[in-house]
């Protein structure tokens, strides 16, 4: 059984515009993902592809006008989408923890960080206050915050960005979650701090045997840290597979374009084929969503492309992808 | 140690403000089109008499000299004499400020106690039934003219229902007011255990206080809702939800993070409501500072107007000082140095 399995998840923004016309932005269309314990899954895709929305949908964090209109999310075999707010609250922050992008503004500005850690531990794990306090100090130690005792009473605004991100990671791990979702955990931090934070995450994921989902724009991060990668385009996962395999033999034309567009390659004179507008979410084309930008597109692409398993665990959603012959490919698990 | 330092320095910062305030009140009345000489002299005065009065008032002096004299007097606590009452303006203002403060205190206090929870509740379920009802109510509160509200309340609760006393002052004419302790008839009569007076004072307070509460609650509801909605959409509250904190905890985080802007807004409201106060005092013959100021403006009693404006400005400065100190107490982000 997979730790997390997302099937055909669809999230739309449904609202009335100024003319009282009902409008529907189809932001997530058929998101399919799987993730196992001990694995790190990278989610990449251009801005607006729906990466953050996927994370929020999984955790039940959507607010109107966003609404999940179809699909399922199972976590440890349990369907999450039908849970009530109170039920999902017992999972969020406890079994599924998030690390978000803006650590300094995400912490509660009016509560000292030690108290925030304690509050989170008390909410989900409970027990004596002294125990929570000890756990909080241990976590601060574990994520490499120097002088945890001293920092215990620090206010969020007194922390640097990197330090605040460490606090968020401590918050995420304090209840020993099974799944960690990190949405651009290092954007906005300088490069050396980025590497420290990611190394730390990687080490902790291995130590606690969690599943981890990292949302990022940075293919380098994916190559370095992720066992699995999922490529998103226009609210769809167009390809998921073992990182090595996807990077060496990308199956979906969009993935090929994306990989070709890394700065290093562009420097070598390879012409980027990325470009053009992503499709209008209010008015999606029927069939393949990337047909307007795809050099291979034919009439065939007017029909919805099937999700094809190229090899074990490597899937792509494209008419032109062929399942490889049995036994030829091997996954790197 | 840092904190008392902060309060001290923040209080010092008031001084240049006060200088500006004194200058502005001086100028305001000069350019405000009031003609005290004409008023004093009356319609039959000769040119000779006009000149005499001008000299007597010092109005023949150059403007800067008039200002210096005025500023010196203000510092000495001499605001001049009212020509209407023939009493020192300062005495009038002192006596009446407390009367108005009582009304303002209860009115804004109740307006805030009603407005803030309603605004928060509306924000927790935007576009829900409570939110929609509240929106209509606060729209009504916005659009009803204050004096009209006061008159309608008197008409209904005094004239028709006889539940309230007539809008004629702060206590029944049949009852002797309590001894002066705080200036509030209600509190003073309670302190002296004069229950009859306390009852009458309370009965007289209710309608104008409700009036003021309604008028002040409407903008407080609207603003609280807007502030809370913004806080709810902020990173920190979204993150609190992502941490699975209970709804109760998330709401208390929203409340705490809304407190600073709400307090600032209520402070602005308090200083902004003095105009409304005048009208309410007028309708209920309250006899406070608002009515005094209104009267002085209408009659062109220019020393009294000056004193009135100066008092209001001083009051605003004090309110903002208190607001800043409260915020410094609750906000760890305020840099105390
Ligand atoms: N209120 C809204 N109404 C309509 N569409 C919206 C609304 N909010 C977000 N969207 C759309 O949802 C899509 C998904 O946004 P999301 O934040 O998940 O993108 P992302 O992949 O995380 O991008 P980034 O890399 O910039 O973080 C975007 O195309 C955005 O335009
Ligand atoms: Mg995003």
XYZ file of C-alpha atoms and ligand atoms in Angstrom:
702
model
C 0.000 0.000 0.000
C 1.252 3.458 -0.850
C 1.658 6.016 1.904
C -0.091 8.611 -0.210
C -2.064 8.023 -3.333
C -3.773 10.781 -5.261
C -6.168 9.691 -7.984
C -7.650 12.015 -10.616
C -7.801 14.907 -8.182
C -9.684 17.879 -9.584
C -9.852 21.267 -7.921
C -11.740 24.125 -9.484
C -12.297 27.746 -8.547
C -16.020 28.286 -8.796
C -17.374 31.780 -8.378
C -19.736 34.312 -9.872
C -18.161 37.168 -11.746
C -19.484 40.722 -11.719
C -22.218 39.817 -14.222
C -23.333 37.008 -11.902
C -22.188 34.493 -14.480
C -20.968 31.280 -12.951
C -17.292 30.908 -13.803
C -15.099 27.911 -13.268
C -11.313 27.916 -13.412
C -10.171 24.338 -13.750
C -6.950 24.686 -11.825
C -6.335 21.012 -11.085
C -7.267 18.400 -13.644
C -6.483 14.790 -13.033
C -3.644 14.912 -10.610
C -2.260 11.413 -10.070
C 0.520 10.824 -7.597
C 1.851 8.074 -5.440
C 4.382 8.280 -2.675
C 5.871 5.660 -0.371
C 7.473 5.903 3.034
C 11.133 6.755 2.915
C 10.795 8.302 -0.507
C 11.321 11.890 -1.554
C 9.079 13.032 -4.357
C 9.822 16.246 -6.204
C 7.033 18.125 -7.909
C 8.135 20.467 -10.644
C 6.344 22.610 -13.145
C 6.126 26.188 -14.255
C 4.479 28.823 -12.142
C 0.703 28.509 -12.001
C 0.816 24.809 -12.833
C -1.014 24.006 -9.601
C 1.756 22.629 -7.417
C 0.803 24.532 -4.278
C -2.861 23.927 -4.954
C -2.156 20.185 -5.059
C -0.534 20.366 -1.629
C -3.406 22.428 -0.227
C -5.993 20.094 -1.711
C -4.309 17.069 -0.157
C -4.360 18.723 3.263
C -7.892 20.040 2.976
C -6.695 23.627 3.238
C -8.745 25.077 0.424
C -10.963 28.051 1.050
C -13.790 29.183 -1.179
C -13.956 29.744 -4.096
C -11.593 26.765 -4.466
C -13.404 23.451 -4.334
C -12.426 19.843 -4.885
C -14.797 18.524 -7.517
C -13.492 15.035 -8.068
C -10.921 12.379 -7.379
C -9.592 10.849 -4.234
C -6.699 11.245 -1.836
C -5.842 8.233 0.257
C -3.316 8.470 3.024
C -2.318 5.214 4.696
C -5.351 3.688 3.051
C -7.710 6.300 4.447
C -9.726 8.607 2.220
C -9.005 12.219 3.192
C -11.415 14.133 0.999
C -14.522 13.026 2.842
C -13.216 13.854 6.308
C -14.778 16.629 8.359
C -12.752 19.674 9.349
C -12.279 18.296 12.874
C -11.158 14.921 11.580
C -8.663 16.345 9.114
C -7.400 18.632 11.882
C -6.211 15.565 13.774
C -4.141 14.559 10.728
C -2.762 17.936 9.662
C 0.271 18.890 11.658
C 0.352 15.412 13.184
C 0.597 12.757 10.488
C 0.904 15.084 7.527
C 3.059 18.098 8.191
C 3.767 21.038 5.938
C 6.771 23.253 5.531
C 5.767 26.406 3.752
C 7.555 28.979 1.703
C 7.520 32.108 3.860
C 8.749 30.939 7.243
C 9.008 34.364 8.840
C 5.510 35.478 8.010
C 4.024 32.039 8.618
C 4.912 31.750 12.266
C 2.426 33.344 14.641
C 4.024 36.758 15.213
C 2.553 37.126 18.710
C 3.761 33.833 20.168
C 7.306 32.941 21.115
C 8.661 30.094 19.041
C 9.058 27.710 21.957
C 5.422 28.273 22.871
C 4.404 27.598 19.272
C 6.245 24.301 19.260
C 4.720 23.350 22.600
C 1.243 24.352 21.441
C 1.575 22.171 18.362
C 2.826 19.214 20.345
C 0.086 19.632 22.935
C -2.602 19.847 20.253
C -1.744 16.540 18.633
C 0.292 14.479 21.043
C -0.702 15.892 24.424
C 0.885 14.637 27.617
C 2.455 16.689 30.373
C 3.607 20.194 29.509
C 7.135 19.452 30.640
C 7.269 16.613 28.126
C 6.208 18.909 25.289
C 8.806 21.417 26.361
C 11.531 18.817 26.330
C 10.386 17.550 22.944
C 10.398 21.104 21.580
C 13.951 21.664 22.785
C 15.026 18.308 21.326
C 13.504 19.191 17.972
C 15.178 22.593 17.958
C 18.429 20.806 18.638
C 17.732 18.262 15.896
C 17.160 20.897 13.230
C 20.389 22.625 14.162
C 19.153 25.706 15.965
C 22.060 26.869 18.107
C 21.271 27.532 21.780
C 17.724 26.069 21.819
C 17.167 27.161 25.432
C 17.944 30.739 24.504
C 15.913 30.684 21.306
C 12.960 29.140 23.083
C 11.684 32.567 24.074
C 12.605 34.306 20.825
C 9.901 36.023 18.815
C 9.484 35.062 15.149
C 10.540 38.503 13.951
C 13.880 38.078 15.703
C 14.858 35.093 13.527
C 16.684 35.116 10.225
C 14.973 33.491 7.267
C 17.088 30.357 7.486
C 16.566 30.092 11.232
C 12.825 30.554 10.811
C 12.798 27.810 8.199
C 14.530 25.527 10.711
C 11.837 26.374 13.219
C 9.184 25.433 10.658
C 10.937 22.125 10.091
C 11.037 21.553 13.832
C 7.322 22.363 13.938
C 6.704 19.931 11.097
C 8.591 17.102 12.745
C 7.599 17.553 16.377
C 4.625 15.204 16.121
C 6.605 12.659 14.098
C 4.554 12.777 10.905
C 4.421 10.062 8.288
C 4.315 12.518 5.433
C 6.078 15.832 5.015
C 5.017 18.284 2.341
C 7.488 21.076 1.679
C 6.276 23.808 -0.656
C 9.324 25.618 -1.996
C 11.055 25.258 1.360
C 14.151 27.158 0.318
C 12.922 29.835 -2.053
C 14.119 33.183 -0.786
C 17.010 31.773 1.217
C 20.552 32.245 0.083
C 22.292 29.353 -1.599
C 24.401 28.048 1.266
C 21.424 28.118 3.618
C 19.348 26.382 0.944
C 21.773 23.501 0.832
C 21.890 23.260 4.634
C 18.110 23.168 4.890
C 17.722 20.580 2.148
C 20.472 18.364 3.543
C 18.764 18.592 6.897
C 15.377 17.670 5.441
C 16.892 14.779 3.563
C 18.633 13.441 6.627
C 15.525 13.756 8.813
C 13.330 12.072 6.222
C 15.691 9.128 6.212
C 15.981 9.082 9.996
C 12.228 9.108 10.651
C 11.350 7.002 7.585
C 8.800 9.511 6.336
C 7.467 10.142 2.905
C 8.397 13.594 1.671
C 7.018 15.744 -1.092
C 9.148 18.696 -2.193
C 7.608 21.303 -4.432
C 10.226 23.270 -6.308
C 11.167 25.077 -9.476
C 14.708 23.901 -9.216
C 15.539 20.814 -11.239
C 18.930 20.708 -9.553
C 17.235 20.167 -6.202
C 15.163 17.385 -7.724
C 18.189 15.702 -9.251
C 20.081 15.910 -5.986
C 17.472 15.059 -3.392
C 14.466 13.340 -4.925
C 13.959 9.635 -5.594
C 10.841 10.357 -7.591
C 9.776 13.287 -9.690
C 6.358 14.398 -10.909
C 6.036 16.979 -13.646
C 3.003 19.238 -13.596
C 1.487 21.225 -16.378
C -1.829 23.076 -16.340
C -3.115 21.222 -13.311
C -2.121 17.828 -14.571
C 0.692 15.525 -13.645
C 1.999 14.742 -17.100
C 4.727 12.411 -15.964
C 5.857 10.710 -12.786
C 8.679 8.305 -12.289
C 12.022 7.611 -10.688
C 14.131 10.743 -10.975
C 16.987 9.104 -12.815
C 14.738 7.526 -15.343
C 12.677 10.629 -15.971
C 15.753 12.808 -16.305
C 17.583 10.387 -18.607
C 14.647 9.249 -20.688
C 11.865 11.817 -20.352
C 8.757 10.418 -21.989
C 6.346 13.334 -22.161
C 7.145 16.076 -24.685
C 6.581 18.725 -22.003
C 9.088 17.059 -19.695
C 11.570 16.972 -22.539
C 11.087 20.694 -23.111
C 11.392 21.432 -19.411
C 14.631 19.499 -19.082
C 16.031 21.111 -22.192
C 15.384 24.523 -20.719
C 17.826 24.353 -17.805
C 20.156 27.340 -17.665
C 23.188 25.163 -18.286
C 21.786 23.810 -21.515
C 20.548 27.174 -22.633
C 24.095 28.388 -22.161
C 25.315 25.633 -24.440
C 23.166 27.090 -27.165
C 20.292 24.645 -27.011
C 17.200 26.514 -28.049
C 14.417 26.499 -25.508
C 11.185 25.100 -26.782
C 9.357 26.212 -23.720
C 7.240 29.222 -24.276
C 3.802 30.272 -25.190
C 0.991 30.654 -22.766
C -0.280 27.871 -20.561
C -3.871 27.060 -21.485
C -6.685 29.269 -20.201
C -8.027 27.564 -17.090
C -11.491 28.940 -17.761
C -11.547 27.456 -21.206
C -9.422 24.333 -21.438
C -8.928 22.584 -24.745
C -10.530 19.184 -25.033
C -7.998 16.406 -25.069
C -4.339 16.977 -24.299
C -3.798 20.216 -22.390
C -0.338 20.826 -23.793
C -1.329 20.356 -27.447
C -0.955 24.064 -28.245
C 2.667 24.069 -27.184
C 3.639 20.615 -28.354
C 5.652 20.092 -31.530
C 4.319 16.552 -31.905
C 0.644 17.441 -31.670
C -1.712 15.925 -34.250
C -5.511 15.487 -34.445
C -5.105 12.504 -32.176
C -4.348 14.923 -29.345
C -7.913 16.245 -29.435
C -8.840 13.158 -27.441
C -7.834 12.906 -23.772
C -4.475 11.169 -23.596
C -4.265 7.971 -21.546
C -1.999 7.555 -18.565
C 0.530 5.053 -19.801
C 2.880 3.044 -17.643
C 6.182 3.081 -19.454
C 7.931 0.913 -16.945
C 7.205 0.052 -13.371
C 6.444 3.295 -11.559
C 7.138 5.514 -14.570
C 3.949 6.954 -16.007
C 3.198 9.602 -18.584
C 0.007 11.072 -19.967
C 0.549 11.283 -23.718
C -0.704 9.624 -26.885
C 2.784 9.164 -28.209
C 4.250 7.354 -25.275
C 4.786 3.640 -25.709
C 5.021 1.184 -22.859
C 8.529 -0.189 -22.906
C 8.997 -3.922 -23.421
C 8.798 -5.968 -20.315
C 11.996 -6.373 -18.334
C 14.023 -3.784 -20.200
C 13.803 -0.928 -17.763
C 14.539 -1.186 -14.144
C 13.427 1.167 -11.512
C 15.963 2.433 -9.060
C 14.068 1.638 -5.900
C 13.208 49.443 32.312
C 13.029 49.691 28.575
C 9.319 50.118 28.746
C 9.034 53.076 31.088
C 11.721 54.628 28.953
C 9.583 54.095 25.910
C 6.550 55.684 27.543
C 8.625 58.639 28.658
C 10.028 59.231 25.192
C 6.684 58.711 23.512
C 5.185 61.278 25.868
C 7.934 63.766 25.071
C 7.075 63.390 21.403
C 3.704 64.907 22.210
C 5.246 68.326 22.853
C 5.927 69.419 19.264
C 2.463 68.132 18.406
C 0.984 70.338 21.065
C 2.819 73.394 19.775
C 1.377 72.691 16.357
C -2.054 72.251 17.847
C -1.887 75.601 19.620
C -0.789 77.280 16.411
C -3.538 75.645 14.399
C -6.300 76.558 16.834
C -5.042 80.112 16.813
C -5.036 80.267 13.020
C -8.277 78.381 12.615
C -10.280 80.907 14.493
C -8.473 83.843 12.809
C -9.252 82.598 9.328
C -12.533 80.976 10.293
C -14.533 84.055 9.446
C -15.643 84.834 12.984
C -16.016 88.540 13.656
C -15.894 88.973 17.425
C -15.712 92.732 17.238
C -18.939 93.019 15.300
C -20.632 90.634 17.682
C -19.468 92.419 20.780
C -20.139 95.891 19.526
C -23.627 95.153 18.318
C -25.425 96.667 15.332
C -25.574 100.253 16.621
C -21.889 100.755 17.424
C -19.957 103.618 15.952
C -16.625 103.338 14.192
C -14.998 104.787 17.310
C -16.429 102.034 19.475
C -15.287 99.422 16.989
C -11.740 100.706 17.205
C -11.829 100.693 20.992
C -12.988 97.114 21.167
C -10.349 96.039 18.679
C -7.656 97.587 20.804
C -9.076 96.144 23.974
C -8.948 92.656 22.475
C -5.458 93.177 21.104
C -6.710 92.585 17.593
C -4.859 95.656 16.308
C -1.536 93.985 17.052
C 0.339 92.123 14.304
C -0.673 88.491 13.938
C 2.574 86.993 15.227
C 2.352 89.066 18.382
C -1.209 87.969 18.924
C 0.001 84.379 18.627
C 2.792 84.817 21.132
C 0.385 86.325 23.623
C -2.100 83.562 22.971
C 0.521 80.830 23.382
C 1.771 82.349 26.638
C -1.749 82.472 27.974
C -2.448 78.905 26.971
C 0.668 77.734 28.765
C -0.460 79.546 31.883
C -3.805 77.809 31.585
C -5.576 81.019 30.654
C -7.893 80.376 27.734
C -9.605 83.701 28.024
C -13.147 84.516 29.006
C -16.248 83.441 27.257
C -18.300 86.476 26.258
C -21.442 84.493 26.535
C -21.015 83.148 30.042
C -18.537 85.735 31.294
C -16.611 82.926 32.902
C -13.084 81.697 32.211
C -13.252 79.296 29.259
C -10.999 76.858 31.083
C -13.512 76.542 33.949
C -16.368 75.937 31.531
C -14.377 73.326 29.665
C -13.203 71.534 32.781
C -16.721 71.271 34.113
C -18.152 70.058 30.837
C -15.389 67.703 29.684
C -16.211 65.165 32.360
C -19.874 65.293 31.432
C -19.046 64.497 27.826
C -16.435 61.923 28.736
C -19.032 59.943 30.625
C -21.249 59.743 27.554
C -18.292 59.025 25.280
C -16.973 56.319 27.577
C -20.208 54.353 27.795
C -21.143 54.980 24.163
C -17.860 53.940 22.605
C -17.310 51.248 25.228
C -20.588 49.554 24.397
C -20.147 50.238 20.677
C -16.759 48.481 20.796
C -17.965 45.601 22.945
C -20.734 44.965 20.437
C -18.903 45.892 17.258
C -15.691 43.896 17.632
C -17.268 40.483 18.365
C -19.851 41.019 15.627
C -17.183 41.978 13.107
C -15.075 38.965 14.066
C -17.982 36.596 13.874
C -18.952 37.958 10.459
C -15.372 37.460 9.257
C -15.223 33.854 10.453
C -18.059 32.991 8.088
C -17.927 35.526 5.275
C -21.188 35.724 3.329
C -22.911 33.521 5.868
C -26.282 34.491 7.236
C -24.802 36.318 10.221
C -22.461 38.257 7.958
C -25.287 39.325 5.679
C -27.526 40.422 8.543
C -24.652 42.298 10.112
C -23.842 44.023 6.867
C -27.395 45.340 6.564
C -27.413 46.461 10.204
C -24.141 48.303 9.953
C -25.246 49.904 6.690
C -28.279 51.211 8.568
C -26.014 52.451 11.353
C -23.972 54.283 8.749
C -26.782 55.914 6.900
C -29.022 57.087 9.743
C -28.317 60.719 10.633
C -27.379 60.937 14.278
C -29.700 63.710 15.368
C -32.582 62.012 13.600
C -31.817 58.763 15.418
C -31.806 60.660 18.718
C -35.102 62.373 17.956
C -36.773 59.139 16.875
C -35.574 57.403 20.025
C -36.967 60.198 22.156
C -40.228 60.113 20.252
C -40.621 56.363 20.675
C -39.232 55.750 24.137
C -40.269 58.969 25.838
C -43.295 60.327 24.009
C -45.003 57.091 22.928
C -43.881 54.493 25.421
C -42.923 56.639 28.418
C -40.067 54.234 29.135
C -37.397 56.891 29.111
C -37.235 60.317 30.709
C -37.421 63.383 28.472
C -34.225 64.379 26.743
C -33.511 67.206 29.105
C -30.215 66.788 30.822
C -28.482 64.173 32.853
C -30.779 63.769 35.818
C -34.383 64.517 36.688
C -35.028 68.130 37.682
C -36.780 66.841 40.787
C -33.662 65.172 42.085
C -30.678 66.978 43.482
C -27.487 65.793 41.811
C -24.949 63.901 43.917
C -21.873 65.563 45.377
C -19.028 66.008 42.944
C -16.544 63.137 43.099
C -15.775 62.002 39.570
C -18.182 64.206 37.643
C -20.267 61.271 36.486
C -23.722 61.519 38.094
C -24.115 57.773 37.847
C -20.842 56.892 39.526
C -21.022 59.690 42.072
C -24.536 58.798 43.172
C -23.523 55.157 43.436
C -20.521 56.136 45.513
C -22.668 58.218 47.848
C -25.293 55.460 47.912
C -27.940 57.817 46.594
C -30.023 55.195 44.781
C -32.742 57.547 43.633
C -30.226 59.796 41.921
C -28.387 56.786 40.516
C -31.586 55.442 39.032
C -32.439 58.757 37.447
C -28.911 59.278 36.131
C -28.917 55.817 34.590
C -32.308 56.379 32.993
C -31.059 59.595 31.458
C -27.882 57.967 30.200
C -29.495 55.080 28.375
C -30.888 56.713 25.247
C -27.924 58.926 24.349
C -25.528 56.058 25.101
C -27.480 53.706 22.833
C -27.467 56.386 20.184
C -23.717 56.822 20.376
C -23.153 53.071 20.620
C -25.109 52.471 17.419
C -23.317 55.220 15.570
C -19.887 54.022 16.688
C -20.575 50.277 16.353
C -21.386 50.445 12.643
C -17.905 51.453 11.439
C -16.254 49.275 14.092
C -18.117 46.195 12.829
C -17.206 46.942 9.256
C -13.571 47.648 9.985
C -13.133 44.704 12.348
C -14.537 42.393 9.714
C -12.167 43.748 7.089
C -9.168 43.540 9.435
C -10.006 39.999 10.537
C -10.549 38.840 6.953
C -7.126 40.119 6.067
C -5.589 38.373 9.063
C -7.418 35.140 8.197
C -5.901 35.264 4.727
C -2.429 35.949 6.109
C 0.421 33.453 5.973
C 0.426 32.904 9.707
C -3.228 31.952 9.978
C -3.043 29.755 6.885
C -0.064 28.064 8.486
C -1.905 27.671 11.794
C -4.624 25.811 9.904
C -2.029 23.715 8.102
C -0.711 22.720 11.532
C -4.108 21.315 12.414
C -4.593 23.650 15.365
C -8.141 23.548 16.654
C -10.622 26.047 15.292
C -10.746 27.666 18.713
C -6.974 28.183 18.749
C -6.943 29.489 15.192
C -9.654 31.987 16.092
C -7.730 33.226 19.077
C -4.700 33.696 16.827
C -6.889 35.691 14.441
C -8.207 37.781 17.303
C -4.790 38.526 18.762
C -3.365 39.484 15.405
C -6.324 41.738 14.657
C -6.064 43.518 17.991
C -3.480 46.125 17.025
C -5.263 47.479 13.941
C -8.616 47.300 15.716
C -7.330 49.304 18.678
C -5.833 51.857 16.321
C -9.132 52.123 14.522
C -11.153 52.507 17.710
C -8.736 55.265 18.711
C -9.395 57.082 15.456
C -13.108 56.504 15.936
C -13.039 58.053 19.390
C -11.365 61.189 18.154
C -13.578 61.268 15.083
C -16.828 60.977 17.007
C -16.688 64.365 18.699
C -18.790 65.936 15.968
C -21.416 63.260 16.407
C -21.187 63.802 20.144
C -22.163 67.439 19.744
C -25.337 66.508 17.905
C -26.294 63.836 20.416
C -25.641 66.180 23.315
C -27.717 68.808 21.594
C -30.691 66.501 21.071
C -30.622 65.272 24.660
C -29.687 68.663 26.145
C -26.724 66.902 27.709
C -24.860 70.073 28.508
C -21.416 68.616 27.876
C -18.459 69.931 25.972
C -19.947 69.017 22.614
C -23.011 71.125 23.187
C -20.846 73.915 24.572
C -18.658 73.885 21.458
C -21.598 73.761 19.095
C -23.183 76.657 20.903
C -19.969 78.668 20.852
C -19.532 78.124 17.125
C -23.117 79.083 16.333
C -22.928 82.202 18.469
C -19.430 83.166 17.392
C -18.002 83.033 20.916
C -14.499 82.912 19.651
C -12.463 82.401 22.816
C -14.776 79.532 23.674
C -14.394 78.049 20.179
C -10.648 78.286 20.531
C -10.740 76.556 23.877
C -13.064 73.908 22.522
C -10.903 73.116 19.493
C -7.789 73.115 21.648
C -9.373 70.674 24.073
C -10.455 68.341 21.275
C -6.979 68.401 19.773
C -5.401 67.735 23.147
C -7.864 64.911 23.638
C -6.899 63.359 20.284
C -3.234 63.596 21.125
C -3.881 61.849 24.427
C -5.996 59.136 22.823
C -3.252 58.346 20.319
C -0.681 58.347 23.085
C -2.732 55.789 24.999
C -3.275 53.746 21.829
C 0.458 53.667 21.172
C 1.206 52.591 24.710
C -1.394 49.814 24.615
C 0.039 48.579 21.325
C 3.558 48.661 22.720
C 2.324 46.463 25.563
C 0.672 43.822 23.374
C 3.010 43.854 20.381
C 6.407 42.207 20.665
C 7.351 43.659 17.278
C 7.265 47.259 18.465
C 10.807 48.478 18.691
C 10.983 50.166 22.056
C 14.155 52.065 21.321
N -8.931 32.726 -6.676
C -8.545 32.138 -7.831
N -9.368 32.145 -8.894
C -9.008 31.563 -10.057
N -7.836 30.926 -10.250
C -6.958 30.891 -9.230
C -7.266 31.501 -7.956
N -6.216 31.307 -7.135
C -5.298 30.613 -7.844
N -5.732 30.349 -9.096
C -5.040 29.604 -10.138
O -4.664 28.332 -9.653
C -3.515 27.886 -10.353
C -2.612 27.097 -9.432
O -1.914 27.949 -8.547
P -0.726 27.405 -7.624
O -0.500 28.416 -6.570
O -1.030 26.027 -7.186
O 0.485 27.397 -8.645
P 1.958 26.905 -8.371
O 2.211 25.781 -9.299
O 2.161 26.651 -6.920
O 2.776 28.158 -8.846
P 4.096 28.777 -8.200
O 5.216 28.000 -8.750
O 4.104 30.175 -8.711
O 3.981 28.691 -6.716
C -2.860 29.112 -10.952
O -2.899 29.014 -12.343
C -3.722 30.260 -10.499
O -3.921 31.141 -11.581
Mg 3.225 27.654 -5.343
